[in-house]
XYZ file of C-alpha atoms in Angstrom:
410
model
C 19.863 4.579 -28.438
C 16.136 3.365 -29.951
C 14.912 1.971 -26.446
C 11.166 -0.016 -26.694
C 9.843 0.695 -22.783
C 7.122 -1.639 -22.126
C 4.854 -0.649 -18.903
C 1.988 -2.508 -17.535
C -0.237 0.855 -16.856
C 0.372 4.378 -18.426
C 2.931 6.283 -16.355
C 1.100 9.382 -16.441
C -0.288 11.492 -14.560
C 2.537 10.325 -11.747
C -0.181 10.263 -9.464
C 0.283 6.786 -7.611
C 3.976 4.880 -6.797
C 4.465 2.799 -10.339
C 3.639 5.838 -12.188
C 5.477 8.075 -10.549
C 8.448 5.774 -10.736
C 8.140 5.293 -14.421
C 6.909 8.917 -15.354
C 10.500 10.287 -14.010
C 12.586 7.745 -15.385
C 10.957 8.337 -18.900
C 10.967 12.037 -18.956
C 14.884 11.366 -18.396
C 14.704 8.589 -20.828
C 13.354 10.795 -23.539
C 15.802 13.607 -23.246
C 18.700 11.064 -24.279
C 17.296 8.373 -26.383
C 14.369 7.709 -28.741
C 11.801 6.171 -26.995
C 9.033 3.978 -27.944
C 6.308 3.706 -24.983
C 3.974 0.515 -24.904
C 1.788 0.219 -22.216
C -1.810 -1.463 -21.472
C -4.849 1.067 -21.088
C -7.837 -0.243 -19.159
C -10.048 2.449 -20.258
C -11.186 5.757 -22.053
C -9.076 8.099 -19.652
C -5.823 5.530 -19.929
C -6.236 5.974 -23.504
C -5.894 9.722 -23.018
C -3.279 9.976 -20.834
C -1.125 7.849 -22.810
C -1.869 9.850 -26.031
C -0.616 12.869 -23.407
C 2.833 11.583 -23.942
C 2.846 11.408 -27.727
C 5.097 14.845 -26.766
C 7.415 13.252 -24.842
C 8.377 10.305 -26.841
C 9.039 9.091 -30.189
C 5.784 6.903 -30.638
C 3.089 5.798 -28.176
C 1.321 2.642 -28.582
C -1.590 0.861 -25.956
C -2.750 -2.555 -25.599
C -6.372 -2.871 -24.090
C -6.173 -4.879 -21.103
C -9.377 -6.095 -19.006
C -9.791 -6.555 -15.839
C -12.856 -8.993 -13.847
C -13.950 -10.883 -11.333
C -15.308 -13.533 -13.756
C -11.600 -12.934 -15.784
C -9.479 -13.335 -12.286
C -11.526 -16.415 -11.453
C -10.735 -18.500 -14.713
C -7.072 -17.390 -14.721
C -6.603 -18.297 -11.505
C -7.875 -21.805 -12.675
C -5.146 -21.537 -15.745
C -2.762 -20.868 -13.539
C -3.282 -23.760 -11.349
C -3.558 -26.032 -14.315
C -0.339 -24.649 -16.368
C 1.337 -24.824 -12.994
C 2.235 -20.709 -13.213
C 2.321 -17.886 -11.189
C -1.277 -16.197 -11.071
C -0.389 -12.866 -11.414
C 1.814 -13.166 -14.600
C -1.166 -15.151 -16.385
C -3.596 -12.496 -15.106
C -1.549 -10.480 -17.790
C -0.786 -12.487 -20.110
C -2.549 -11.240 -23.707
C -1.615 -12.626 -27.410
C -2.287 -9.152 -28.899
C 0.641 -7.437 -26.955
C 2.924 -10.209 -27.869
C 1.310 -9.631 -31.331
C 2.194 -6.302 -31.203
C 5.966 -6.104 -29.949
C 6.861 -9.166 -32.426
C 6.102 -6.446 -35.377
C 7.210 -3.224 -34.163
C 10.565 -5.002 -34.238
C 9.786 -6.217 -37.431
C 8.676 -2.719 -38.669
C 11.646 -1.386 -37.062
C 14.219 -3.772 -38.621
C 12.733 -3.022 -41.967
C 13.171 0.774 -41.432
C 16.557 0.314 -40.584
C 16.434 1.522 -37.120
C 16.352 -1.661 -35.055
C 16.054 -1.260 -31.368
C 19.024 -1.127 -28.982
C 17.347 -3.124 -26.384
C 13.984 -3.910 -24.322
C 13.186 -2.192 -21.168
C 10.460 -3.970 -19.212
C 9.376 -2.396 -16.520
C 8.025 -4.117 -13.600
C 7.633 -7.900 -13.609
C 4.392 -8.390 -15.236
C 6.156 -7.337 -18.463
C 9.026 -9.267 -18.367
C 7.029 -12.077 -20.552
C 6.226 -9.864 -23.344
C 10.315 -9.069 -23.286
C 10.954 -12.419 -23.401
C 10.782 -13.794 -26.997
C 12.105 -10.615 -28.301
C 15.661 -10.782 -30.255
C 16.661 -7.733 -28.237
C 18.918 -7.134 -25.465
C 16.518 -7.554 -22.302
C 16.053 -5.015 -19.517
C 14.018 -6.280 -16.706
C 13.235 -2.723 -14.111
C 12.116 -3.931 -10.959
C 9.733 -1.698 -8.463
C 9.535 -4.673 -6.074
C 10.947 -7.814 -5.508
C 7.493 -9.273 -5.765
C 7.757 -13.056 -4.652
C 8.488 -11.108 -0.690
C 5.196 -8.774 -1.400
C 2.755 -12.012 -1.534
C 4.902 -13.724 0.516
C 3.836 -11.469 3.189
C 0.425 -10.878 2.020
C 0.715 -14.563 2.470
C 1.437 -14.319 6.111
C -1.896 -12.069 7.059
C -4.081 -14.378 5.897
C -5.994 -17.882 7.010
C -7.614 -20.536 5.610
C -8.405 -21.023 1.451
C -6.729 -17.031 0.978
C -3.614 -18.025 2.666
C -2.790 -21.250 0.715
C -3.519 -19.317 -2.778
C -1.131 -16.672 -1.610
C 1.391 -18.887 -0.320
C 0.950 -20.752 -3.761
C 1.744 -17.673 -5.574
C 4.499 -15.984 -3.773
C 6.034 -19.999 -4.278
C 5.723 -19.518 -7.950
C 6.718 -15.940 -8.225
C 10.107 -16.625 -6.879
C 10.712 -19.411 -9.098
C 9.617 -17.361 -12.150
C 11.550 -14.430 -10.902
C 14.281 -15.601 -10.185
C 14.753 -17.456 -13.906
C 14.052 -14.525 -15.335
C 16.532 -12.238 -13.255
C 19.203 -15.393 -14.102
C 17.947 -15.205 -17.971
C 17.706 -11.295 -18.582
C 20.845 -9.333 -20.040
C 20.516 -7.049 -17.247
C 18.098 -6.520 -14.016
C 17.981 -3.954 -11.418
C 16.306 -3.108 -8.370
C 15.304 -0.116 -5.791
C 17.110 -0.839 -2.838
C 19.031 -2.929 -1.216
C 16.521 -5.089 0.312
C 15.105 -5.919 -3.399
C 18.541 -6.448 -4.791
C 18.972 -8.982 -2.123
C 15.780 -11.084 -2.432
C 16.177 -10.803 -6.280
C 19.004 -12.500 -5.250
C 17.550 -14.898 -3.693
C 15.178 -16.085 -5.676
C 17.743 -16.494 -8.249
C 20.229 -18.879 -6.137
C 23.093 -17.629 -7.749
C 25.559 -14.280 -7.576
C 25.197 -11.196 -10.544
C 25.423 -7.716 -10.597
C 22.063 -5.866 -10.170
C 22.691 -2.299 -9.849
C 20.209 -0.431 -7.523
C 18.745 2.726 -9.049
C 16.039 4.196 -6.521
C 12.524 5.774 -6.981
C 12.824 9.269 -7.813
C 11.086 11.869 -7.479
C 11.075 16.345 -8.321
C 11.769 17.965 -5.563
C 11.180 21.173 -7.767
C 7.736 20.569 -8.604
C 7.009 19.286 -5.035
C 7.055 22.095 -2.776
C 6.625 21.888 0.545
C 2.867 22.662 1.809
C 2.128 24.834 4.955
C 0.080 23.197 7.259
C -2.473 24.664 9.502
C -1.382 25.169 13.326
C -2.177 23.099 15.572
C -3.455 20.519 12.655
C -5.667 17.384 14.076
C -5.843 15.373 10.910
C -4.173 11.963 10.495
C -3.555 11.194 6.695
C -3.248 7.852 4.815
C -2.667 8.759 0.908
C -2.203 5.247 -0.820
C -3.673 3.533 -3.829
C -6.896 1.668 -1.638
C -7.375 -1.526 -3.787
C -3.332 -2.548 -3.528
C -3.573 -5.398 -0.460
C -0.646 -4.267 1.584
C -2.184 -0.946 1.830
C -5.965 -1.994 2.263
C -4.415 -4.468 5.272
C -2.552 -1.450 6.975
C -5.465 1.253 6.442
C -7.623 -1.242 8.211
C -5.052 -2.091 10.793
C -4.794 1.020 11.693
C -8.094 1.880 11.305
C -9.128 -0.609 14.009
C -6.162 -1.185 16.041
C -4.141 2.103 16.100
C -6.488 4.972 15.632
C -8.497 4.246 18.800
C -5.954 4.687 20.665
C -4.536 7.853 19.720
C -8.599 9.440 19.701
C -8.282 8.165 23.675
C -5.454 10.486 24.152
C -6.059 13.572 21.758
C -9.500 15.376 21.409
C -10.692 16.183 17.348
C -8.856 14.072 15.441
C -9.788 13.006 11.797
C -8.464 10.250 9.885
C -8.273 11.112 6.371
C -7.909 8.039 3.618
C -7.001 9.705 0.558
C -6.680 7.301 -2.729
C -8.077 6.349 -5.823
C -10.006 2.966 -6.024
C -11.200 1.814 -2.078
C -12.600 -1.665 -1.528
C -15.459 -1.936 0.305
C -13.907 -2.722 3.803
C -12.783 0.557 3.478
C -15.605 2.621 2.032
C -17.123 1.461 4.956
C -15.192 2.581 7.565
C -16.847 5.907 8.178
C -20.011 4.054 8.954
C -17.953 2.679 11.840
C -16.650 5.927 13.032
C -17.798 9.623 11.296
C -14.510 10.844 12.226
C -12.778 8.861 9.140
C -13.174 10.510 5.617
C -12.767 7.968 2.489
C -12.321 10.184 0.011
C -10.999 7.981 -3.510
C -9.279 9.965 -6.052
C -8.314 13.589 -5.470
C -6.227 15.237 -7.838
C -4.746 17.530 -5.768
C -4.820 16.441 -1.703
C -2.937 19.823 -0.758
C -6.072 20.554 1.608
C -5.601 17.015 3.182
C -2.133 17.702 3.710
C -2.560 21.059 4.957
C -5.324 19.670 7.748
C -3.148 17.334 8.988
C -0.040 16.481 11.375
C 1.518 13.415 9.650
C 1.214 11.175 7.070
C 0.690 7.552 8.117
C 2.403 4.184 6.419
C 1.124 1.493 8.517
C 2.527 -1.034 6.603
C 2.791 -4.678 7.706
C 3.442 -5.792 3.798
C 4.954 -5.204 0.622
C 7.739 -4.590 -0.679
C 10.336 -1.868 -3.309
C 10.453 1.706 -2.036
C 7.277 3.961 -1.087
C 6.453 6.521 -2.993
C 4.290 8.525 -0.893
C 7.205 8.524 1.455
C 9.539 10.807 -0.873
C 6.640 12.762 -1.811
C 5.854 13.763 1.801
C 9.137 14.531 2.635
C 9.120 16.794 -0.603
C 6.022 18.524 0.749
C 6.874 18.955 3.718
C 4.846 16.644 5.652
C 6.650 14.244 8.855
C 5.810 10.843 8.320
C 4.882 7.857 10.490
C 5.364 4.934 9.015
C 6.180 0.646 10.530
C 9.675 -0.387 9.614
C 8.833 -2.485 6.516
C 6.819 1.287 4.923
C 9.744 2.966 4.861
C 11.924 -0.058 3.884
C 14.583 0.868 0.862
C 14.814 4.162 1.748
C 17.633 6.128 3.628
C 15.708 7.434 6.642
C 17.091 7.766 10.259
C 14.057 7.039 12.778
C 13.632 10.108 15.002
C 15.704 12.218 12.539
C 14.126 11.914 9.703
C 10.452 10.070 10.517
C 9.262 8.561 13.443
C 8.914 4.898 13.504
C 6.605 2.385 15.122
C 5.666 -1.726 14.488
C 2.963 -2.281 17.309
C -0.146 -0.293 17.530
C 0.757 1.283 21.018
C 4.206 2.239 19.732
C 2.467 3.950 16.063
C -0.162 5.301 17.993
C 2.094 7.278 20.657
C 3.892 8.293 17.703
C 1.125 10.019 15.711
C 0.266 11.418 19.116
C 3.739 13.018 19.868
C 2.999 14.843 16.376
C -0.552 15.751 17.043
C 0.625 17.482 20.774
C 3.651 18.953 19.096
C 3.950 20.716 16.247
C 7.262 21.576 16.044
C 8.469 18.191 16.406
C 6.165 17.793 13.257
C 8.133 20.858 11.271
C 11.895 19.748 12.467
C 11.426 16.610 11.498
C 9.429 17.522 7.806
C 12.621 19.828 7.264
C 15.353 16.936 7.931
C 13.388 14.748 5.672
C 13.029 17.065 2.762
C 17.105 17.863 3.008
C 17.308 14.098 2.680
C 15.130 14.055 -0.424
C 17.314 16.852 -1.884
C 20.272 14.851 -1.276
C 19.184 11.574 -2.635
C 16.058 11.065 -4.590
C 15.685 13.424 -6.764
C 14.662 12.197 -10.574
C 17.728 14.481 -12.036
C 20.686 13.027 -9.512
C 19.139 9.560 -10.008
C 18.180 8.256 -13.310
C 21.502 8.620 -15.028
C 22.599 5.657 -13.497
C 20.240 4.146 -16.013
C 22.292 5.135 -18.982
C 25.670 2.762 -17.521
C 23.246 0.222 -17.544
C 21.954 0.352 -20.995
C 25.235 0.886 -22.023
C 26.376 -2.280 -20.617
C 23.810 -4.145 -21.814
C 24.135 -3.117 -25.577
C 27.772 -3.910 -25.039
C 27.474 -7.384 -23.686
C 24.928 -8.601 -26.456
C 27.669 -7.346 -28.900
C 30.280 -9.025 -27.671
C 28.368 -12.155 -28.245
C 27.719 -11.220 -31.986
C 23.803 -10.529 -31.503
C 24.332 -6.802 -32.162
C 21.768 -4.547 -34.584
């Protein structure tokens, strides 16, 4: 099939949770289809690592997209005026639309029309919309229940606006999951709000994250390892709220009970509540972007996802059971993804049950390495990129079919 893939950042390196999502899915992509990649690039080194995947795919083509706090404000106040989701007219931008509208064109001329739209997360689904192609709408999250509970941390003027635009998301997601040819979503729990924020009953298949287990190895750690790791993308709110939740309500705790710990937070892009929480306590390291965190990993006893938000499947979850790595994470973290608690991870969703669990790994390390092993057995079984994204080809297929049997075909 021709596919046009439109992504809202360049899925590559698969360094962070969309990318990595995407980058698999498109490697798989490209080995049975000719694929056209469009994507938004927010600057010189986005602009480079698309043109890295000129090799992958049939044709590459970017969209500069900026980002401000001058450009958030007066969307924000377009939003509120046009009555639509924030978020979505963040994103908006005439010369993407501009651009999609004639690679169609161009590709109609040529005679070799595209098979159908993938858009790929949410914020793209617009761009898919006034295309005369069969629409694909590839859903990370369920993203009306991410601000929804972003929502629900928050007081005063923040707390309206978010409850505003989780209010608006749903309605907007749920048309376009009733409008799209075909939607689908990475677990259960996303399939189900999808669901219902549509208010009616259709199939949406569930195709998880994947990841390689090949290229992710499992890391040795050093005995007896004190570190605590957080390795998250530090401007996303869910992840800022449970860095500093467990920065200030968890991690004291387990320093009470265990001598020499060090709480690594390892991630590109930290706000500044979180850059400054080593002034707080010089045990913490803030380290932003690291291109390889193998040293982090190998200083530590567990990787932490104090989550109290969000929402899809977490990446950094599969890719610490790949490297061998136990994890710690609240119920909602490890949401979407087939874990047993105590087999596979340890659980906790109060900061006296997290911390005692980050402590039980810290005072026994062989706990830490049963537990790593179960969970990278479970990533072998189940979310690897090469078991998973086939599914994706009974979906395309399905969609191509239906718009033909409605006489919209090539």
């Amino acid at each position: 099939m021709n596919i046009l893939l439109l992504t809202q950042i360049v899925p590559y390196p698969p360094d962070s949770g969309p990318k990595v999502k995407t980058y698999y899915l498109l490697r798989y992509l490209a080995s049975r289809h000719r694929v056209t990649l469009v994507c938004f690039t927010r600057n010189a080194q986005e602009e480079a690592d698309a043109a890295a995947l000129r090799d992958l795919v049939a044709e590459v083509h970017t969209v500069p997209l900026t980002r401000s706090t001058v450009r958030n404000a007066l969307t924000m106040a377009r939003s509120l005026i046009r009555r639509r989701s924030w978020i979505i007219e963040r994103d908006d931008s005439a010369a993407m639309h501009r651009l999609l509208a004639r690679l169609v064109r161009e590709a109609e001329i040529a005679g070799r029309p595209y098979d159908l739209v993938h858009a790929d997360q949410l914020n793209m689904a617009q761009f898919a919309e006034p295309l005369p192609l069969p629409r694909l709408l590839d859903e990370h999250n369920a993203v009306w229940t991410v601000f929804r509970r972003v929502a629900a941390q928050e007081r005063g003027l923040k707390r309206l606006l978010w409850e505003r635009e989780w209010r608006m998301l749903r309605t907007y997601e749920g048309r376009v999951c009733r409008e799209f040819e075909a939607v689908t979503a990475v677990s259960q729990e996303d399939r189900q709000a999808l669901l219902e924020a549509m208010g009616s009953r259709r199939d949406i298949p569930v195709i998880p994250i994947a990841v390689d287990a090949e290229r992710e190895q499992p890391i040795a750690r050093q005995p007896n390892a004190r570190g605590i790791l957080s390795l998250a993308t530090m401007m996303w709110p869910p992840n800022v709220d449970g860095v500093l939740w467990f920065a200030r309500s968890i991690y004291p705790l387990i320093k009470q009970q265990v001598e020499g710990t060090r709480f690594f937070v390892v991630g590109q892009r930290p706000v500044a509540d979180v850059r400054a929480l080593p002034e707080q306590d010089s045990s913490i390291e803030v380290t932003g972007y690291v291109p390889d965190p193998t040293p982090y990993i190998a200083a530590s006893a567990c990787l932490i996802v104090p989550l109290r938000s969000g929402g899809g499947m977490r990446v950094k979850i599969l890719e610490a059971l790949a490297r061998g790595i136990p994890v710690v994470s609240t119920t909602i973290g490890y949401e979407g993804i087939d874990l047993v608690p105590g087999e596979h991870l340890l659980v906790g969703d109060t900061p006296d049950a997290f911390a005692d669990a980050v402590v039980r790994l810290l005072r026994n390390p062989h706990l830490g390495e049963r537990i790593a092993a179960a969970g990278r057995r479970r990533l072998l079984e189940r979310y690897d990129w090469r078991a998973v994204c086939p599914a994706m080809d009974e979906v395309y297929d399905r969609v191509v079919g239906r718009r033909e049997c409605v006489g919209v075909g090539k």
